[in-house]
Amino acid sequence: MRIDIITVVPELLESPLSHSIVGRAVKKGLVEIHIHNLRKYGKGPRLQVDDYSYGGDAGMVIMLEPVFNMIQELKAERDYDEIIYMSPDGEVLNQGIANELSLKENIILLCGHYKGIDHRIREHLITREISCGDYVLSGGELPAAILADSIIRLIPGALSDETSALSDSFQDGLLSPPVYTRPAEFNGWTVPEVLLSGNPKLIREWQDEQAIERTKRLRPHLLKE
Ligand code: SAH
C-alpha cells in the first residue's frame, strides 16, 4: 500500500508516522508513506500557497492551483483509489472506514490549514472527505496521522500478533474487555480471579460478557447497529 500526504506543515507528520507500529510497518515495506510539501507548487518568491478568502471573511484559504498541480503530479505516476480531504464536516472516521481503506492500493490524504481549502478542490478533485471527530483542529495533519495509523495497523504483518487487531475494540462491533498484567496483586488491587484460572473456556466467556456489558454501557449504539 502507498499513502501520499499533502501538507503545508510536513514537520507535523514526521514523528507520528516514523515510530512504533507504523514506523515498523514502513521499515518492513508493508506501506510506503510519502509526505509532500505543498509549497513545492507555491506561487512567487515566497512560495505562497494561501490567499485571502473571497467575501472578506477572516482567515486565509489554501489556493486551488498548488493543490491541483500536486495532485496532477501524483496522478501522472499512478492511479489512486481515493483522494481524501481531511475535514471536520466529512464522514466521521470509524473502524469500518479504516478496514475498508486498509484494502486499497494507493490513497492521497490532503491536509487543509488556516480557514480551509478553496471549495473547488473539494468539488472537482476530492473523492472522499473524512473527519476525526466533531471538533476543529488547526490543520489536517493530526487527523491524517490518525487515519493513516488506523489503516496501517490493519495491514497483515503490521502487528506482531495478527490476531491482536481482530480482538481490538470495534473490530467485531464490540468494545474490548479489560486487560491486566503482572503483578496479580498490588496495593490490595487484584486481577479478576478467572484470568488466573488457566481455563481458556472460562476466560473466553468472561471476556465476552465483559465486552457486551462495556458496549451496552459505553457505546450502546454499536449493539443496535
Ligand atoms: N473553517 C473550517 C475549519 C478549518 S480548520 C470549518 O469550519 O470547517 C483547518 C483544517 O484543519 C481543515 O482544512 C481540515 O483539513 C483540518 N481539520 C480541522 N479539524 C478537523 C477534523 N475534525 N477532522 C479532520 N480535519 C480537520
PDB file of C-alpha atoms and ligand atoms in Angstrom:
ATOM      1  CA  MET A   1       0.000   0.000   0.000  1.00  0.00           C
ATOM      2  CA  ARG A   2       1.083   3.577  -0.643  1.00  0.00           C
ATOM      3  CA  ILE A   3      -0.144   6.689   1.175  1.00  0.00           C
ATOM      4  CA  ASP A   4       0.716  10.162  -0.165  1.00  0.00           C
ATOM      5  CA  ILE A   5       0.063  13.035   2.213  1.00  0.00           C
ATOM      6  CA  ILE A   6      -0.106  16.643   1.011  1.00  0.00           C
ATOM      7  CA  THR A   7       0.518  19.303   3.660  1.00  0.00           C
ATOM      8  CA  VAL A   8       1.849  22.793   4.301  1.00  0.00           C
ATOM      9  CA  VAL A   9       3.467  21.647   7.582  1.00  0.00           C
ATOM     10  CA  PRO A  10       5.304  18.370   6.858  1.00  0.00           C
ATOM     11  CA  GLU A  11       7.060  18.549  10.238  1.00  0.00           C
ATOM     12  CA  LEU A  12       3.750  17.813  11.978  1.00  0.00           C
ATOM     13  CA  LEU A  13       3.577  14.406  10.293  1.00  0.00           C
ATOM     14  CA  GLU A  14       7.134  13.185  10.567  1.00  0.00           C
ATOM     15  CA  SER A  15       7.238  11.945  14.142  1.00  0.00           C
ATOM     16  CA  PRO A  16       3.764  10.341  14.362  1.00  0.00           C
ATOM     17  CA  LEU A  17       4.454   8.269  11.258  1.00  0.00           C
ATOM     18  CA  SER A  18       8.015   7.143  11.915  1.00  0.00           C
ATOM     19  CA  HIS A  19       7.838   5.248  15.201  1.00  0.00           C
ATOM     20  CA  SER A  20       6.130   2.300  16.881  1.00  0.00           C
ATOM     21  CA  ILE A  21       3.810   0.064  14.817  1.00  0.00           C
ATOM     22  CA  VAL A  22       3.513   2.479  11.867  1.00  0.00           C
ATOM     23  CA  GLY A  23       7.282   3.080  11.747  1.00  0.00           C
ATOM     24  CA  ARG A  24       7.922  -0.669  11.774  1.00  0.00           C
ATOM     25  CA  ALA A  25       5.342  -1.295   9.030  1.00  0.00           C
ATOM     26  CA  VAL A  26       7.214   1.224   6.867  1.00  0.00           C
ATOM     27  CA  LYS A  27      10.578  -0.416   7.623  1.00  0.00           C
ATOM     28  CA  LYS A  28       9.133  -3.857   6.807  1.00  0.00           C
ATOM     29  CA  GLY A  29       7.965  -2.496   3.429  1.00  0.00           C
ATOM     30  CA  LEU A  30       4.253  -3.120   4.155  1.00  0.00           C
ATOM     31  CA  VAL A  31       3.402   0.500   3.416  1.00  0.00           C
ATOM     32  CA  GLU A  32       5.089   3.462   1.748  1.00  0.00           C
ATOM     33  CA  ILE A  33       4.313   6.883   3.190  1.00  0.00           C
ATOM     34  CA  HIS A  34       5.279   9.919   1.102  1.00  0.00           C
ATOM     35  CA  ILE A  35       4.855  13.371   2.604  1.00  0.00           C
ATOM     36  CA  HIS A  36       4.652  16.227   0.074  1.00  0.00           C
ATOM     37  CA  ASN A  37       5.129  19.873   0.931  1.00  0.00           C
ATOM     38  CA  LEU A  38       2.501  21.873  -0.919  1.00  0.00           C
ATOM     39  CA  ARG A  39       4.966  24.770  -1.133  1.00  0.00           C
ATOM     40  CA  LYS A  40       6.675  22.883  -3.927  1.00  0.00           C
ATOM     41  CA  TYR A  41       3.934  24.427  -6.084  1.00  0.00           C
ATOM     42  CA  GLY A  42       3.718  27.708  -4.157  1.00  0.00           C
ATOM     43  CA  LYS A  43       3.478  30.934  -6.144  1.00  0.00           C
ATOM     44  CA  GLY A  44       6.023  33.729  -6.378  1.00  0.00           C
ATOM     45  CA  PRO A  45       9.263  34.228  -4.465  1.00  0.00           C
ATOM     46  CA  ARG A  46       7.521  33.464  -1.137  1.00  0.00           C
ATOM     47  CA  LEU A  47       6.097  30.195  -2.458  1.00  0.00           C
ATOM     48  CA  GLN A  48       2.652  31.340  -1.441  1.00  0.00           C
ATOM     49  CA  VAL A  49       0.019  28.615  -1.033  1.00  0.00           C
ATOM     50  CA  ASP A  50      -2.772  30.583   0.682  1.00  0.00           C
ATOM     51  CA  ASP A  51      -4.688  33.765  -0.029  1.00  0.00           C
ATOM     52  CA  TYR A  52      -7.480  35.949   1.367  1.00  0.00           C
ATOM     53  CA  SER A  53     -10.970  34.494   1.107  1.00  0.00           C
ATOM     54  CA  TYR A  54     -13.480  35.982  -1.330  1.00  0.00           C
ATOM     55  CA  GLY A  55     -16.256  37.653   0.592  1.00  0.00           C
ATOM     56  CA  GLY A  56     -13.858  39.081   3.119  1.00  0.00           C
ATOM     57  CA  ASP A  57     -14.136  36.521   5.925  1.00  0.00           C
ATOM     58  CA  ALA A  58     -11.239  36.338   8.353  1.00  0.00           C
ATOM     59  CA  GLY A  59      -8.623  33.665   7.746  1.00  0.00           C
ATOM     60  CA  MET A  60      -6.505  32.530   4.828  1.00  0.00           C
ATOM     61  CA  VAL A  61      -7.609  29.853   2.358  1.00  0.00           C
ATOM     62  CA  ILE A  62      -5.375  27.287   0.629  1.00  0.00           C
ATOM     63  CA  MET A  63      -5.295  28.035  -3.080  1.00  0.00           C
ATOM     64  CA  LEU A  64      -6.566  25.780  -5.817  1.00  0.00           C
ATOM     65  CA  GLU A  65      -3.556  25.778  -8.165  1.00  0.00           C
ATOM     66  CA  PRO A  66      -0.832  24.375  -5.882  1.00  0.00           C
ATOM     67  CA  VAL A  67      -3.156  21.534  -4.840  1.00  0.00           C
ATOM     68  CA  PHE A  68      -4.187  20.884  -8.447  1.00  0.00           C
ATOM     69  CA  ASN A  69      -0.535  20.725  -9.577  1.00  0.00           C
ATOM     70  CA  MET A  70       0.487  18.467  -6.698  1.00  0.00           C
ATOM     71  CA  ILE A  71      -2.363  16.033  -7.330  1.00  0.00           C
ATOM     72  CA  GLN A  72      -1.679  16.053 -11.093  1.00  0.00           C
ATOM     73  CA  GLU A  73       1.970  15.173 -10.430  1.00  0.00           C
ATOM     74  CA  LEU A  74       0.957  12.196  -8.289  1.00  0.00           C
ATOM     75  CA  LYS A  75      -1.804  11.014 -10.624  1.00  0.00           C
ATOM     76  CA  ALA A  76       0.603  11.068 -13.575  1.00  0.00           C
ATOM     77  CA  GLU A  77       2.658   8.388 -11.789  1.00  0.00           C
ATOM     78  CA  ARG A  78      -0.105   6.008 -10.670  1.00  0.00           C
ATOM     79  CA  ASP A  79      -3.840   5.570 -10.212  1.00  0.00           C
ATOM     80  CA  TYR A  80      -5.353   6.447  -6.855  1.00  0.00           C
ATOM     81  CA  ASP A  81      -8.255   4.608  -5.236  1.00  0.00           C
ATOM     82  CA  GLU A  82      -9.225   7.633  -3.170  1.00  0.00           C
ATOM     83  CA  ILE A  83      -8.186  11.276  -2.854  1.00  0.00           C
ATOM     84  CA  ILE A  84      -9.260  12.126   0.665  1.00  0.00           C
ATOM     85  CA  TYR A  85      -9.606  15.590   2.177  1.00  0.00           C
ATOM     86  CA  MET A  86      -9.342  15.675   5.967  1.00  0.00           C
ATOM     87  CA  SER A  87     -12.254  17.879   7.013  1.00  0.00           C
ATOM     88  CA  PRO A  88     -14.305  18.454  10.176  1.00  0.00           C
ATOM     89  CA  ASP A  89     -17.518  18.131   8.140  1.00  0.00           C
ATOM     90  CA  GLY A  90     -16.517  14.830   6.467  1.00  0.00           C
ATOM     91  CA  GLU A  91     -17.711  11.317   7.420  1.00  0.00           C
ATOM     92  CA  VAL A  92     -16.580  10.678  10.968  1.00  0.00           C
ATOM     93  CA  LEU A  93     -13.766   8.120  10.988  1.00  0.00           C
ATOM     94  CA  ASN A  94     -14.631   4.728  12.447  1.00  0.00           C
ATOM     95  CA  GLN A  95     -13.195   1.211  12.366  1.00  0.00           C
ATOM     96  CA  GLY A  96     -15.313   0.280   9.340  1.00  0.00           C
ATOM     97  CA  ILE A  97     -13.757   3.079   7.266  1.00  0.00           C
ATOM     98  CA  ALA A  98     -10.260   2.084   8.461  1.00  0.00           C
ATOM     99  CA  ASN A  99     -10.921  -1.544   7.464  1.00  0.00           C
ATOM    100  CA  GLU A 100     -12.188  -0.505   4.048  1.00  0.00           C
ATOM    101  CA  LEU A 101      -9.236   1.797   3.331  1.00  0.00           C
ATOM    102  CA  SER A 102      -6.681  -0.784   4.519  1.00  0.00           C
ATOM    103  CA  LEU A 103      -7.609  -2.849   1.435  1.00  0.00           C
ATOM    104  CA  LYS A 104      -6.729  -0.035  -1.013  1.00  0.00           C
ATOM    105  CA  GLU A 105      -3.561   0.191  -3.110  1.00  0.00           C
ATOM    106  CA  ASN A 106      -2.887   3.942  -3.319  1.00  0.00           C
ATOM    107  CA  ILE A 107      -4.518   6.806  -1.473  1.00  0.00           C
ATOM    108  CA  ILE A 108      -3.861  10.536  -1.167  1.00  0.00           C
ATOM    109  CA  LEU A 109      -4.616  12.430   2.056  1.00  0.00           C
ATOM    110  CA  LEU A 110      -4.929  16.195   1.664  1.00  0.00           C
ATOM    111  CA  CYS A 111      -4.478  18.249   4.825  1.00  0.00           C
ATOM    112  CA  GLY A 112      -6.117  21.663   4.991  1.00  0.00           C
ATOM    113  CA  HIS A 113      -4.831  24.504   7.135  1.00  0.00           C
ATOM    114  CA  TYR A 114      -5.835  28.046   8.148  1.00  0.00           C
ATOM    115  CA  LYS A 115      -9.518  28.621   7.203  1.00  0.00           C
ATOM    116  CA  GLY A 116      -9.630  25.584   4.918  1.00  0.00           C
ATOM    117  CA  ILE A 117      -9.159  24.992   1.190  1.00  0.00           C
ATOM    118  CA  ASP A 118     -10.714  26.558  -1.923  1.00  0.00           C
ATOM    119  CA  HIS A 119     -14.034  24.747  -2.238  1.00  0.00           C
ATOM    120  CA  ARG A 120     -13.456  23.956  -5.933  1.00  0.00           C
ATOM    121  CA  ILE A 121     -10.784  21.460  -4.835  1.00  0.00           C
ATOM    122  CA  ARG A 122     -13.473  19.611  -2.903  1.00  0.00           C
ATOM    123  CA  GLU A 123     -15.893  19.771  -5.804  1.00  0.00           C
ATOM    124  CA  HIS A 124     -13.549  18.617  -8.557  1.00  0.00           C
ATOM    125  CA  LEU A 125     -10.531  16.758  -7.180  1.00  0.00           C
ATOM    126  CA  ILE A 126     -11.527  15.089  -3.920  1.00  0.00           C
ATOM    127  CA  THR A 127     -13.261  11.679  -3.907  1.00  0.00           C
ATOM    128  CA  ARG A 128     -13.950  11.410  -0.172  1.00  0.00           C
ATOM    129  CA  GLU A 129     -13.893  13.584   2.965  1.00  0.00           C
ATOM    130  CA  ILE A 130     -13.075  12.221   6.408  1.00  0.00           C
ATOM    131  CA  SER A 131     -13.232  13.862   9.832  1.00  0.00           C
ATOM    132  CA  CYS A 132     -11.566  12.663  13.020  1.00  0.00           C
ATOM    133  CA  GLY A 133     -14.447  13.980  15.146  1.00  0.00           C
ATOM    134  CA  ASP A 134     -16.808  16.876  15.724  1.00  0.00           C
ATOM    135  CA  TYR A 135     -14.282  19.471  16.817  1.00  0.00           C
ATOM    136  CA  VAL A 136     -11.962  21.770  14.883  1.00  0.00           C
ATOM    137  CA  LEU A 137      -8.177  21.433  14.822  1.00  0.00           C
ATOM    138  CA  SER A 138      -5.630  23.836  13.349  1.00  0.00           C
ATOM    139  CA  GLY A 139      -4.760  21.606  10.424  1.00  0.00           C
ATOM    140  CA  GLY A 140      -5.479  18.269   8.780  1.00  0.00           C
ATOM    141  CA  GLU A 141      -2.070  16.829   9.721  1.00  0.00           C
ATOM    142  CA  LEU A 142      -3.020  15.224  13.037  1.00  0.00           C
ATOM    143  CA  PRO A 143      -6.267  13.828  11.565  1.00  0.00           C
ATOM    144  CA  ALA A 144      -4.259  12.453   8.607  1.00  0.00           C
ATOM    145  CA  ALA A 145      -1.813  10.812  11.025  1.00  0.00           C
ATOM    146  CA  ILE A 146      -4.748   9.313  12.956  1.00  0.00           C
ATOM    147  CA  LEU A 147      -6.322   7.989   9.762  1.00  0.00           C
ATOM    148  CA  ALA A 148      -3.015   6.589   8.476  1.00  0.00           C
ATOM    149  CA  ASP A 149      -2.305   4.873  11.815  1.00  0.00           C
ATOM    150  CA  SER A 150      -5.790   3.327  11.979  1.00  0.00           C
ATOM    151  CA  ILE A 151      -5.320   1.932   8.449  1.00  0.00           C
ATOM    152  CA  ILE A 152      -1.715   0.774   8.687  1.00  0.00           C
ATOM    153  CA  ARG A 153      -2.122  -1.280  11.866  1.00  0.00           C
ATOM    154  CA  LEU A 154      -4.702  -3.372   9.984  1.00  0.00           C
ATOM    155  CA  ILE A 155      -2.330  -4.353   7.170  1.00  0.00           C
ATOM    156  CA  PRO A 156      -1.429  -8.041   7.680  1.00  0.00           C
ATOM    157  CA  GLY A 157       2.020  -8.239   9.272  1.00  0.00           C
ATOM    158  CA  ALA A 158       1.922  -4.752  10.812  1.00  0.00           C
ATOM    159  CA  LEU A 159       1.113  -6.126  14.262  1.00  0.00           C
ATOM    160  CA  SER A 160       3.441  -8.793  15.563  1.00  0.00           C
ATOM    161  CA  ASP A 161       0.490 -10.920  16.690  1.00  0.00           C
ATOM    162  CA  GLU A 162      -2.019 -10.591  13.864  1.00  0.00           C
ATOM    163  CA  THR A 163      -4.942 -11.733  15.950  1.00  0.00           C
ATOM    164  CA  SER A 164      -4.481  -8.756  18.217  1.00  0.00           C
ATOM    165  CA  ALA A 165      -6.053  -6.365  15.678  1.00  0.00           C
ATOM    166  CA  LEU A 166      -9.056  -8.694  15.485  1.00  0.00           C
ATOM    167  CA  SER A 167      -9.630  -8.561  19.234  1.00  0.00           C
ATOM    168  CA  ASP A 168      -9.415  -4.762  19.389  1.00  0.00           C
ATOM    169  CA  SER A 169     -12.449  -2.664  20.177  1.00  0.00           C
ATOM    170  CA  PHE A 170     -14.951  -2.127  17.316  1.00  0.00           C
ATOM    171  CA  GLN A 171     -13.432  -4.856  15.145  1.00  0.00           C
ATOM    172  CA  ASP A 172     -16.302  -7.237  15.935  1.00  0.00           C
ATOM    173  CA  GLY A 173     -18.767  -4.463  16.765  1.00  0.00           C
ATOM    174  CA  LEU A 174     -17.937  -4.686  20.476  1.00  0.00           C
ATOM    175  CA  LEU A 175     -15.626  -2.860  22.846  1.00  0.00           C
ATOM    176  CA  SER A 176     -12.598  -4.751  24.073  1.00  0.00           C
ATOM    177  CA  PRO A 177     -12.691  -6.473  27.509  1.00  0.00           C
ATOM    178  CA  PRO A 178     -10.362  -5.080  30.224  1.00  0.00           C
ATOM    179  CA  VAL A 179      -6.748  -6.293  30.176  1.00  0.00           C
ATOM    180  CA  TYR A 180      -4.297  -6.818  33.068  1.00  0.00           C
ATOM    181  CA  THR A 181      -0.657  -7.760  33.540  1.00  0.00           C
ATOM    182  CA  ARG A 182       1.667  -8.664  36.412  1.00  0.00           C
ATOM    183  CA  PRO A 183       1.657  -8.351  39.383  1.00  0.00           C
ATOM    184  CA  ALA A 184      -1.598 -10.160  40.186  1.00  0.00           C
ATOM    185  CA  GLU A 185      -1.969  -8.061  43.332  1.00  0.00           C
ATOM    186  CA  PHE A 186      -0.718  -4.528  44.083  1.00  0.00           C
ATOM    187  CA  ASN A 187      -1.808  -2.363  46.976  1.00  0.00           C
ATOM    188  CA  GLY A 188      -4.712  -4.767  47.555  1.00  0.00           C
ATOM    189  CA  TRP A 189      -5.883  -4.205  43.944  1.00  0.00           C
ATOM    190  CA  THR A 190      -6.429  -7.597  42.392  1.00  0.00           C
ATOM    191  CA  VAL A 191      -6.852  -9.069  38.936  1.00  0.00           C
ATOM    192  CA  PRO A 192     -10.181 -10.868  38.234  1.00  0.00           C
ATOM    193  CA  GLU A 193      -9.745 -14.430  39.525  1.00  0.00           C
ATOM    194  CA  VAL A 194     -10.927 -16.061  36.308  1.00  0.00           C
ATOM    195  CA  LEU A 195      -7.961 -14.642  34.355  1.00  0.00           C
ATOM    196  CA  LEU A 196      -5.607 -16.531  36.674  1.00  0.00           C
ATOM    197  CA  SER A 197      -7.600 -19.786  36.363  1.00  0.00           C
ATOM    198  CA  GLY A 198      -5.732 -21.077  33.313  1.00  0.00           C
ATOM    199  CA  ASN A 199      -9.103 -22.256  31.919  1.00  0.00           C
ATOM    200  CA  PRO A 200      -9.366 -20.870  28.340  1.00  0.00           C
ATOM    201  CA  LYS A 201     -13.113 -21.568  28.071  1.00  0.00           C
ATOM    202  CA  LEU A 202     -13.972 -19.702  31.282  1.00  0.00           C
ATOM    203  CA  ILE A 203     -11.633 -16.865  30.330  1.00  0.00           C
ATOM    204  CA  ARG A 204     -13.247 -16.546  26.893  1.00  0.00           C
ATOM    205  CA  GLU A 205     -16.736 -16.492  28.463  1.00  0.00           C
ATOM    206  CA  TRP A 206     -15.709 -13.809  30.935  1.00  0.00           C
ATOM    207  CA  GLN A 207     -14.151 -11.707  28.163  1.00  0.00           C
ATOM    208  CA  ASP A 208     -17.293 -11.993  26.030  1.00  0.00           C
ATOM    209  CA  GLU A 209     -19.534 -10.964  28.963  1.00  0.00           C
ATOM    210  CA  GLN A 210     -17.285  -8.002  29.732  1.00  0.00           C
ATOM    211  CA  ALA A 211     -17.231  -6.920  26.082  1.00  0.00           C
ATOM    212  CA  ILE A 212     -21.029  -6.972  25.886  1.00  0.00           C
ATOM    213  CA  GLU A 213     -21.503  -5.245  29.248  1.00  0.00           C
ATOM    214  CA  ARG A 214     -18.998  -2.481  28.389  1.00  0.00           C
ATOM    215  CA  THR A 215     -20.504  -1.976  24.937  1.00  0.00           C
ATOM    216  CA  LYS A 216     -24.045  -1.709  26.377  1.00  0.00           C
ATOM    217  CA  ARG A 217     -22.870   0.826  28.936  1.00  0.00           C
ATOM    218  CA  LEU A 218     -20.340   2.883  26.934  1.00  0.00           C
ATOM    219  CA  ARG A 219     -21.369   2.585  23.242  1.00  0.00           C
ATOM    220  CA  PRO A 220     -24.973   1.299  23.190  1.00  0.00           C
ATOM    221  CA  HIS A 221     -25.397   2.410  19.556  1.00  0.00           C
ATOM    222  CA  LEU A 222     -22.924  -0.303  18.436  1.00  0.00           C
ATOM    223  CA  LEU A 223     -25.287  -3.035  19.629  1.00  0.00           C
ATOM    224  CA  LYS A 224     -28.197  -1.512  17.733  1.00  0.00           C
ATOM    225  CA  GLU A 225     -26.125  -1.366  14.525  1.00  0.00           C
TER     226      GLU A 225
HETATM  227  N1  SAH B   1     -13.054  26.586   8.642  1.00  0.00           N
HETATM  228  C1  SAH B   1     -13.133  25.165   8.688  1.00  0.00           C
HETATM  229  C2  SAH B   1     -12.096  24.589   9.631  1.00  0.00           C
HETATM  230  C3  SAH B   1     -10.693  24.827   9.181  1.00  0.00           C
HETATM  231  S1  SAH B   1      -9.551  24.069  10.225  1.00  0.00           S
HETATM  232  C4  SAH B   1     -14.507  24.740   9.186  1.00  0.00           C
HETATM  233  O1  SAH B   1     -15.097  25.478   9.958  1.00  0.00           O
HETATM  234  O2  SAH B   1     -14.973  23.648   8.814  1.00  0.00           O
HETATM  235  C5  SAH B   1      -8.190  23.874   9.155  1.00  0.00           C
HETATM  236  C6  SAH B   1      -8.008  22.486   8.572  1.00  0.00           C
HETATM  237  O3  SAH B   1      -7.845  21.547   9.603  1.00  0.00           O
HETATM  238  C7  SAH B   1      -9.151  21.990   7.724  1.00  0.00           C
HETATM  239  O4  SAH B   1      -8.988  22.427   6.407  1.00  0.00           O
HETATM  240  C8  SAH B   1      -9.014  20.468   7.848  1.00  0.00           C
HETATM  241  O5  SAH B   1      -8.126  19.956   6.871  1.00  0.00           O
HETATM  242  C9  SAH B   1      -8.365  20.311   9.211  1.00  0.00           C
HETATM  243  N2  SAH B   1      -9.267  19.846  10.280  1.00  0.00           N
HETATM  244  C10 SAH B   1      -9.681  20.560  11.338  1.00  0.00           C
HETATM  245  N3  SAH B   1     -10.487  19.850  12.136  1.00  0.00           N
HETATM  246  C11 SAH B   1     -10.578  18.612  11.577  1.00  0.00           C
HETATM  247  C12 SAH B   1     -11.270  17.429  11.929  1.00  0.00           C
HETATM  248  N4  SAH B   1     -12.046  17.356  12.995  1.00  0.00           N
HETATM  249  N5  SAH B   1     -11.129  16.344  11.121  1.00  0.00           N
HETATM  250  C13 SAH B   1     -10.361  16.407  10.017  1.00  0.00           C
HETATM  251  N6  SAH B   1      -9.685  17.509   9.626  1.00  0.00           N
HETATM  252  C14 SAH B   1      -9.793  18.602  10.389  1.00  0.00           C
END
